[in-house]
Amino acid sequence: MNLTFDHPSLKGSIQVPGDKSISHRSIMFGAIASGTTTVEGFLLGEDCLSTIDCFRNLGVEIRLDHEKVTITSKGIAHWKEPSRVLDTGNSGTTTRLMLGLLAGTNFHSVMAGDDSIAKRPMKRIVEPLRRMGADIRGREDGRFTPLAINGTQLKAINYSLPVASAQVKSAILLAALQATGTTAIEEPVATRDHTEIMLRQFGAEINRNGSTIEIAGGQELAARHVKVPGDISSAAFMIGAALVTRGSEITLENVGINPTRTGILDVISEMGADFEILETETEGERVADLVIRSSELTGIEIGGELIPRLIDEIPVIALIATQCQGTTVIKDAEELRVKETDRITAVVDELTKMGADIRATEDGMVIKGPTQLNGAAMTTYGDHRLGMMAAVASLAAEGPVTIDEPDCIAVSYPGFMDHLNSLVR
Ligand code: S3P
């Protein structure tokens, strides 16, 4: 892909695609519940299509009509043993949450994904599930996919999460639904709570006491309608686009602003960005229209409890930081090393190619700005968020930018380039 922009401004309005985390969960919950679940605003990204494919292979009936999905299930007890390997593609959420679900079934299943999934740590899920009685085998004793699961009766555990991970928390919560007894999960740092919200929406009882979440096993879920808001992690790239260009003002409609996901808004606010949050939905998953204007920005320090609230936005935050006055320090973000790619190394290498003043640290990066970015030959490493970072960076670059393997962007944001081009003036 070749991109050449001549000092563009961005104007207009778009609706970013549905939230990836919530879309995955809508399929999973629809498959667990008995009855017909309908979903609107579903993300037709490749990751979520992998989730649909896996559940179809478990005998769940799923119909797709553009962004509307209908899931008809007789409940988790009626899933059937899959006759082939469940292919989770590039999706960590599919792989990890499904592990929690498959562990408590009464059949055998095998899961594997692409080359990136094969490198991602699975022991963080396998270990607590084994404590619940799960029978899971895998490469290097379950550290990596492929994973083979012999479904069995699970029992409740008390577990303190060693990593701040919503995927680990969610896998345990989903396993706990099928376990005997009440499971308690202690979460030292808050992570996205879409699973907890959806459990309540589907009629389950789940309690939070401080940093501990409790859920009793054996609860049945009732099918329902799910409205998926726009993904703030996708909106983040458009926010970045408006902030690294001059004279821009854009509106991003219907964006999910669940407080466990809005770290990016806290960051741009502290950097001095001019933006508005016009809230439209305050129950369950909160939703807003976001208005973002070009702004003079200042570098800041980002770390601690903020990190899980913006972990997927760090590539675009690093790019924004190249245009901030002063130094931005990102720390406590070592989890970036085990995402779709090592996002510390990849972000630093790619922005360096464009002339940014950025260096990697063990658990983050240090960026000095503002710097004029130059055209360069950019690599995505097959990572959707690296692809979008490069495309947004090209708006601020002097000279042509090329991006290899840009197709990976469709993992979370199909139509991304069309949306970006529609805003460019
Ligand atoms: C996700 C949780 C996060 C996030 C990922 C989606 C989820 O991962 O990075 O894109 O849907 O629960 P971790 O749980 O590994 O932090």
Coordinates of C-alpha atoms and ligand atoms in Angstrom, one line a residue:
M1 CA 0.0 0.0 0.0
N2 CA 1.4 3.5 -1.0
L3 CA 0.3 6.5 0.9
T4 CA 1.2 10.1 0.1
F5 CA -0.6 13.0 1.9
D6 CA 0.2 16.7 1.5
H7 CA -0.4 18.3 4.9
P8 CA -4.0 17.0 5.1
S9 CA -6.7 18.1 7.5
L10 CA -9.4 15.7 8.7
K11 CA -13.1 16.8 8.7
G12 CA -16.4 15.0 9.1
S13 CA -18.0 12.2 11.0
I14 CA -17.7 8.4 11.0
Q15 CA -19.0 5.5 13.0
V16 CA -16.1 3.1 13.8
P17 CA -16.9 -0.6 13.7
G18 CA -18.1 -2.6 16.7
D19 CA -16.1 -3.3 19.7
K20 CA -13.9 -6.4 19.3
S21 CA -14.0 -7.6 22.9
I22 CA -17.8 -7.2 23.2
S23 CA -18.4 -8.8 19.7
H24 CA -16.4 -11.9 20.7
R25 CA -18.3 -12.1 24.0
S26 CA -21.7 -11.7 22.3
I27 CA -21.1 -14.9 20.3
M28 CA -19.8 -16.8 23.3
F29 CA -22.7 -15.7 25.6
G30 CA -25.2 -16.4 22.8
A31 CA -23.8 -19.9 22.5
I32 CA -23.9 -20.5 26.3
A33 CA -27.5 -19.3 26.7
S34 CA -30.3 -21.4 25.5
G35 CA -32.6 -19.6 23.1
T36 CA -32.0 -17.1 20.4
T37 CA -29.6 -14.2 21.0
T38 CA -29.5 -11.3 18.5
V39 CA -26.6 -9.0 18.1
E40 CA -26.4 -5.6 16.4
G41 CA -23.3 -3.6 15.6
F42 CA -21.2 -6.8 15.5
L43 CA -17.6 -6.4 14.3
L44 CA -17.1 -8.2 11.1
G45 CA -13.3 -8.3 11.7
E46 CA -11.4 -11.5 11.1
D47 CA -10.8 -12.2 14.8
C48 CA -14.6 -12.2 15.5
L49 CA -15.3 -14.3 12.5
S50 CA -12.8 -16.8 13.9
T51 CA -15.0 -17.0 17.1
I52 CA -18.1 -17.6 14.9
D53 CA -16.3 -20.3 13.0
C54 CA -15.3 -22.1 16.2
F55 CA -18.8 -22.1 17.6
R56 CA -20.3 -23.3 14.4
N57 CA -18.0 -26.2 14.8
L58 CA -19.4 -26.9 18.2
G59 CA -22.9 -27.2 16.6
V60 CA -24.2 -23.7 17.5
E61 CA -26.3 -22.2 14.8
I62 CA -25.1 -18.7 13.9
R63 CA -26.5 -16.5 11.1
L64 CA -24.8 -13.4 9.9
D65 CA -26.6 -10.6 8.1
H66 CA -24.1 -7.7 7.7
E67 CA -23.6 -6.4 11.3
K68 CA -26.6 -8.4 12.7
V69 CA -26.0 -11.8 14.1
T70 CA -28.5 -14.4 15.3
I71 CA -27.2 -17.2 17.5
T72 CA -29.5 -20.1 18.3
S73 CA -28.3 -22.5 20.9
K74 CA -29.8 -25.1 23.2
G75 CA -27.3 -24.2 25.8
I76 CA -23.7 -25.2 26.6
A77 CA -24.8 -28.7 27.6
H78 CA -25.8 -29.3 24.0
W79 CA -22.6 -28.3 22.2
K80 CA -21.2 -31.2 20.2
E81 CA -17.8 -32.6 20.0
P82 CA -16.0 -30.8 17.1
S83 CA -14.8 -33.1 14.3
R84 CA -11.9 -30.9 13.4
V85 CA -9.3 -28.6 15.1
L86 CA -10.9 -25.3 16.2
D87 CA -9.1 -22.6 14.3
T88 CA -8.8 -19.5 16.4
G89 CA -6.8 -17.6 13.6
N90 CA -5.0 -14.5 15.0
S91 CA -7.3 -14.1 18.0
G92 CA -6.0 -14.3 21.5
T93 CA -9.4 -13.5 22.9
T94 CA -11.0 -16.4 21.0
T95 CA -8.2 -18.8 22.1
R96 CA -8.1 -17.9 25.7
L97 CA -11.8 -17.4 26.5
M98 CA -12.7 -20.6 24.6
L99 CA -10.2 -22.5 26.7
G100 CA -12.2 -21.6 29.8
L101 CA -15.5 -22.7 28.1
L102 CA -14.2 -26.0 26.6
A103 CA -12.5 -27.1 29.9
G104 CA -15.9 -27.7 31.4
T105 CA -17.7 -29.5 28.6
N106 CA -18.1 -33.3 28.3
F107 CA -16.1 -33.8 25.1
H108 CA -12.6 -33.6 23.6
S109 CA -11.5 -30.6 21.5
V110 CA -8.3 -29.2 20.0
M111 CA -7.5 -25.5 19.4
A112 CA -4.8 -23.9 17.3
G113 CA -4.4 -20.6 15.5
D114 CA -1.9 -18.8 13.2
D115 CA 1.9 -18.3 13.7
S116 CA 1.4 -15.4 16.0
I117 CA -1.1 -17.3 18.3
A118 CA 1.5 -20.1 18.4
K119 CA 3.9 -17.7 20.2
R120 CA 1.5 -16.2 22.7
P121 CA 1.5 -17.4 26.3
M122 CA -1.3 -19.8 27.3
K123 CA 0.0 -21.0 30.6
R124 CA -1.6 -18.0 32.3
I125 CA -4.9 -19.6 31.5
V126 CA -4.0 -23.3 31.6
E127 CA -2.6 -23.0 35.1
P128 CA -5.7 -21.7 36.9
L129 CA -7.9 -23.9 34.8
R130 CA -5.9 -27.0 35.9
R131 CA -6.4 -25.9 39.5
M132 CA -10.2 -26.1 38.7
G133 CA -9.6 -29.7 37.6
A134 CA -9.3 -29.1 33.8
D135 CA -7.5 -31.7 31.7
I136 CA -5.5 -29.6 29.2
R137 CA -2.5 -30.8 27.2
G138 CA -0.4 -28.6 24.9
R139 CA 3.0 -27.9 23.5
E140 CA 5.6 -27.3 26.2
D141 CA 3.1 -28.6 28.9
G142 CA 0.4 -26.2 27.8
R143 CA 2.5 -23.0 27.4
F144 CA 1.6 -22.8 23.8
T145 CA -1.0 -23.9 21.2
P146 CA -2.0 -26.4 19.9
L147 CA -4.0 -27.2 23.0
A148 CA -6.0 -30.4 23.5
I149 CA -8.9 -30.2 26.0
N150 CA -10.6 -33.2 27.6
G151 CA -13.7 -31.6 29.0
T152 CA -14.4 -32.5 32.6
Q153 CA -16.4 -31.4 35.7
L154 CA -14.7 -28.4 37.1
K155 CA -14.6 -27.1 40.7
A156 CA -14.5 -23.5 42.0
I157 CA -11.2 -21.9 43.0
N158 CA -10.0 -18.8 44.8
Y159 CA -7.5 -17.1 42.5
S160 CA -5.4 -14.0 42.5
L161 CA -4.5 -12.9 39.0
P162 CA -0.7 -12.7 38.6
V163 CA -1.0 -10.6 35.4
A164 CA -3.5 -7.8 34.8
S165 CA -5.4 -9.6 32.0
A166 CA -9.0 -9.5 31.1
Q167 CA -8.6 -12.6 29.0
V168 CA -7.4 -14.6 32.0
K169 CA -10.1 -13.2 34.3
S170 CA -12.8 -13.9 31.6
A171 CA -11.6 -17.5 30.9
I172 CA -11.8 -18.3 34.7
L173 CA -15.2 -16.6 35.0
L174 CA -16.6 -18.6 32.0
A175 CA -15.1 -21.9 33.4
A176 CA -16.6 -20.9 36.9
L177 CA -20.1 -20.8 35.4
Q178 CA -19.8 -24.6 34.8
A179 CA -17.9 -25.4 38.0
T180 CA -19.3 -26.7 41.3
G181 CA -19.1 -24.0 44.1
T182 CA -18.4 -20.3 44.1
T183 CA -15.2 -19.0 42.4
A184 CA -13.5 -15.9 43.7
I185 CA -11.0 -14.0 41.5
E186 CA -8.9 -11.2 42.9
E187 CA -7.8 -8.6 40.4
P188 CA -5.0 -6.5 41.8
V189 CA -5.3 -4.0 38.9
A190 CA -8.7 -3.4 37.2
T191 CA -9.0 -4.7 33.6
R192 CA -11.8 -4.4 31.1
D193 CA -15.0 -5.7 32.6
H194 CA -17.1 -6.6 29.5
T195 CA -17.5 -10.2 30.7
E196 CA -18.9 -9.1 34.0
I197 CA -21.3 -6.7 32.4
M198 CA -22.5 -9.2 29.9
L199 CA -22.9 -11.9 32.5
R200 CA -25.3 -9.6 34.4
Q201 CA -27.1 -8.7 31.1
F202 CA -27.6 -12.4 30.4
G203 CA -29.1 -12.9 33.9
A204 CA -26.2 -14.3 35.9
E205 CA -25.4 -13.2 39.4
I206 CA -21.9 -11.9 39.9
N207 CA -20.6 -9.8 42.8
R208 CA -17.7 -7.5 43.1
N209 CA -16.3 -6.7 46.5
G210 CA -13.4 -4.3 46.2
S211 CA -11.0 -6.0 43.9
T212 CA -12.6 -9.5 44.3
I213 CA -15.2 -10.9 41.9
E214 CA -17.4 -13.8 43.0
I215 CA -19.5 -16.1 40.8
A216 CA -21.4 -19.2 41.6
G217 CA -21.3 -22.2 39.3
G218 CA -24.4 -23.8 37.7
Q219 CA -26.1 -20.6 36.6
E220 CA -28.1 -20.7 33.4
L221 CA -27.9 -17.8 31.0
A222 CA -31.0 -16.4 29.2
A223 CA -30.7 -15.4 25.5
R224 CA -31.2 -11.7 24.8
H225 CA -30.4 -8.8 22.5
V226 CA -26.9 -7.3 22.5
K227 CA -26.0 -3.8 21.2
V228 CA -22.3 -3.6 20.4
P229 CA -20.9 0.0 20.7
G230 CA -18.1 1.2 18.4
D231 CA -14.6 0.1 19.5
I232 CA -12.6 2.8 21.3
S233 CA -9.5 0.9 20.3
S234 CA -10.4 1.5 16.7
A235 CA -11.5 5.1 17.4
A236 CA -8.1 5.7 18.9
F237 CA -6.4 5.6 15.5
M238 CA -8.9 8.3 14.2
I239 CA -8.2 10.3 17.4
G240 CA -4.5 10.0 16.6
A241 CA -5.2 11.1 13.0
A242 CA -7.0 14.2 14.1
L243 CA -4.3 15.1 16.6
V244 CA -1.2 14.6 14.4
T245 CA -2.7 16.8 11.6
R246 CA -3.5 20.5 11.5
G247 CA -6.9 22.2 11.2
S248 CA -8.8 18.9 11.9
E249 CA -12.1 18.4 13.6
I250 CA -13.8 15.0 13.4
T251 CA -16.7 13.3 15.1
L252 CA -16.6 9.6 16.0
E253 CA -20.1 8.4 16.7
N254 CA -21.3 5.7 19.0
V255 CA -18.0 4.8 20.7
G256 CA -17.9 2.6 23.8
I257 CA -16.6 4.6 26.7
N258 CA -16.5 1.8 29.4
P259 CA -14.2 3.4 32.0
T260 CA -12.0 0.3 31.9
R261 CA -11.2 1.2 28.3
T262 CA -10.9 5.0 28.3
G263 CA -7.2 5.4 29.2
I264 CA -6.6 6.9 25.8
L265 CA -9.0 9.8 26.7
D266 CA -7.2 10.4 30.0
V267 CA -3.9 10.5 28.1
I268 CA -4.9 13.0 25.4
S269 CA -6.6 15.1 28.1
E270 CA -3.4 15.3 30.1
M271 CA -1.4 16.0 26.9
G272 CA -3.7 19.0 26.4
A273 CA -6.0 17.8 23.5
D274 CA -9.1 19.7 22.6
F275 CA -12.0 17.2 22.6
E276 CA -15.5 16.6 23.8
I277 CA -17.3 13.4 25.1
L278 CA -21.0 13.6 24.3
E279 CA -22.5 10.7 26.3
T280 CA -25.5 8.9 24.7
E281 CA -25.9 5.7 26.8
T282 CA -25.2 5.5 30.5
E283 CA -26.4 2.0 31.4
G284 CA -24.4 -1.2 31.0
E285 CA -21.8 -0.4 28.3
R286 CA -21.6 3.4 28.2
V287 CA -21.5 5.0 24.8
A288 CA -20.6 8.5 23.5
D289 CA -19.9 10.6 20.4
L290 CA -16.4 11.9 20.5
V291 CA -15.4 15.2 18.9
I292 CA -11.7 15.6 18.4
R293 CA -9.8 18.7 17.2
S294 CA -6.2 19.3 16.2
S295 CA -4.3 20.5 19.3
E296 CA -0.9 21.5 20.6
L297 CA 0.2 18.7 22.8
T298 CA 2.7 18.1 25.6
G299 CA 4.6 14.9 26.5
I300 CA 3.5 13.1 29.7
E301 CA 4.3 10.0 31.8
I302 CA 2.0 6.9 31.4
G303 CA 2.2 3.9 33.7
G304 CA 0.7 2.0 36.6
E305 CA -3.0 1.3 36.8
L306 CA -3.6 3.3 33.6
I307 CA -1.8 0.7 31.4
P308 CA -4.6 -2.0 31.3
R309 CA -7.0 0.8 30.4
L310 CA -5.1 1.6 27.2
I311 CA -2.9 -1.4 26.5
D312 CA -4.1 -1.8 22.9
E313 CA -3.8 2.0 22.2
I314 CA 0.0 2.2 22.9
P315 CA 1.1 2.1 19.3
V316 CA -1.0 5.1 18.4
I317 CA -0.2 6.9 21.7
A318 CA 3.5 6.4 20.8
L319 CA 2.8 8.0 17.4
I320 CA 0.9 10.9 19.0
A321 CA 3.9 11.4 21.4
T322 CA 6.2 12.0 18.5
Q323 CA 4.2 15.2 17.8
C324 CA 4.1 16.3 21.5
Q325 CA 6.3 19.0 22.9
G326 CA 8.7 17.3 25.4
T327 CA 9.2 13.8 26.5
T328 CA 6.6 11.0 26.9
V329 CA 7.5 8.0 29.0
I330 CA 5.5 4.8 28.8
K331 CA 6.3 2.3 31.5
D332 CA 4.8 -0.8 33.2
A333 CA 3.7 -2.0 29.8
E334 CA 5.8 -5.2 29.5
E335 CA 2.6 -7.0 28.4
L336 CA 3.1 -5.4 25.0
R337 CA 5.9 -7.9 24.4
V338 CA 3.4 -10.7 24.2
K339 CA 0.7 -9.1 22.0
E340 CA 0.1 -10.0 18.3
T341 CA 3.8 -9.1 18.0
D342 CA 6.4 -7.7 20.4
R343 CA 4.8 -4.2 20.2
I344 CA 7.6 -2.4 22.1
T345 CA 10.2 -3.5 19.6
A346 CA 7.9 -3.2 16.6
V347 CA 6.6 0.3 17.4
V348 CA 10.1 1.6 18.2
D349 CA 11.6 0.1 15.0
E350 CA 8.9 1.4 12.8
L351 CA 8.6 4.9 14.1
T352 CA 12.5 5.2 14.1
K353 CA 12.4 4.4 10.4
M354 CA 10.2 7.6 10.0
G355 CA 12.7 9.7 11.9
A356 CA 11.1 9.7 15.4
D357 CA 13.2 10.1 18.5
I358 CA 12.0 7.0 20.3
R359 CA 13.8 4.3 22.3
A360 CA 12.7 1.1 23.8
T361 CA 12.9 0.2 27.5
E362 CA 12.3 -3.2 29.2
D363 CA 8.6 -2.3 29.9
G364 CA 7.8 0.5 27.6
M365 CA 9.4 3.3 25.6
V366 CA 10.6 6.9 25.8
I367 CA 9.6 9.4 23.0
K368 CA 10.9 12.9 22.5
G369 CA 9.0 15.4 20.4
P370 CA 8.0 17.1 18.3
T371 CA 9.8 15.5 15.3
Q372 CA 9.0 15.9 11.6
L373 CA 8.3 12.4 10.4
N374 CA 9.5 11.3 7.0
G375 CA 8.2 8.8 4.4
A376 CA 9.5 5.3 4.9
A377 CA 8.9 1.6 4.0
M378 CA 6.8 0.4 6.9
T379 CA 6.2 -3.2 8.1
T380 CA 3.1 -4.4 9.9
Y381 CA 4.6 -7.7 11.1
G382 CA 1.1 -9.0 10.4
D383 CA -0.2 -6.9 13.4
H384 CA -3.3 -4.9 12.7
R385 CA -2.5 -2.2 15.1
L386 CA 1.0 -1.7 13.6
G387 CA -0.6 -1.4 10.2
M388 CA -3.0 1.3 11.4
M389 CA -0.3 3.2 13.3
A390 CA 1.8 3.3 10.0
A391 CA -1.2 4.6 8.0
V392 CA -2.0 7.3 10.6
A393 CA 1.7 8.3 10.8
S394 CA 1.7 8.8 7.0
L395 CA -0.7 11.7 7.5
A396 CA 2.1 13.6 9.4
A397 CA 5.0 12.4 7.2
E398 CA 6.8 14.4 4.5
G399 CA 7.1 12.0 1.5
P400 CA 5.6 8.7 0.6
V401 CA 4.9 5.9 3.0
T402 CA 4.6 2.3 1.9
I403 CA 3.1 -0.4 4.1
D404 CA 3.6 -4.0 3.5
E405 CA 1.0 -6.7 4.4
P406 CA -1.7 -4.1 5.1
D407 CA -4.5 -6.7 4.9
C408 CA -4.0 -7.6 8.5
I409 CA -5.8 -4.3 9.4
A410 CA -9.0 -6.3 8.7
V411 CA -8.4 -8.3 11.9
S412 CA -10.0 -5.5 13.9
Y413 CA -11.0 -2.7 11.5
P414 CA -12.3 -3.7 8.1
G415 CA -12.8 -0.6 6.0
F416 CA -10.2 1.4 7.9
M417 CA -8.5 3.0 4.9
D418 CA -11.9 3.9 3.4
H419 CA -12.8 5.6 6.7
L420 CA -9.5 7.4 6.9
N421 CA -9.7 8.6 3.3
S422 CA -13.3 9.8 3.8
L423 CA -12.1 12.2 6.5
V424 CA -9.1 13.5 4.7
R425 CA -9.5 17.0 3.1
Ligands
S3P1 C1 -8.9 -8.4 25.6 C2 -8.0 -8.2 26.6 C3 -6.7 -7.6 26.4 C4 -6.6 -6.9 25.1 C5 -7.1 -7.7 24.0 C6 -8.6 -8.0 24.2 C7 -10.2 -9.0 25.8 O1 -5.8 -8.6 26.5 O2 -5.2 -6.6 24.9 O3 -6.9 -7.0 22.7 O4 -11.1 -8.9 24.9 O5 -10.4 -9.4 27.0 P1 -5.1 -9.2 27.9 O6 -6.2 -9.8 28.7 O7 -4.1 -10.2 27.5 O8 -4.6 -8.0 28.6

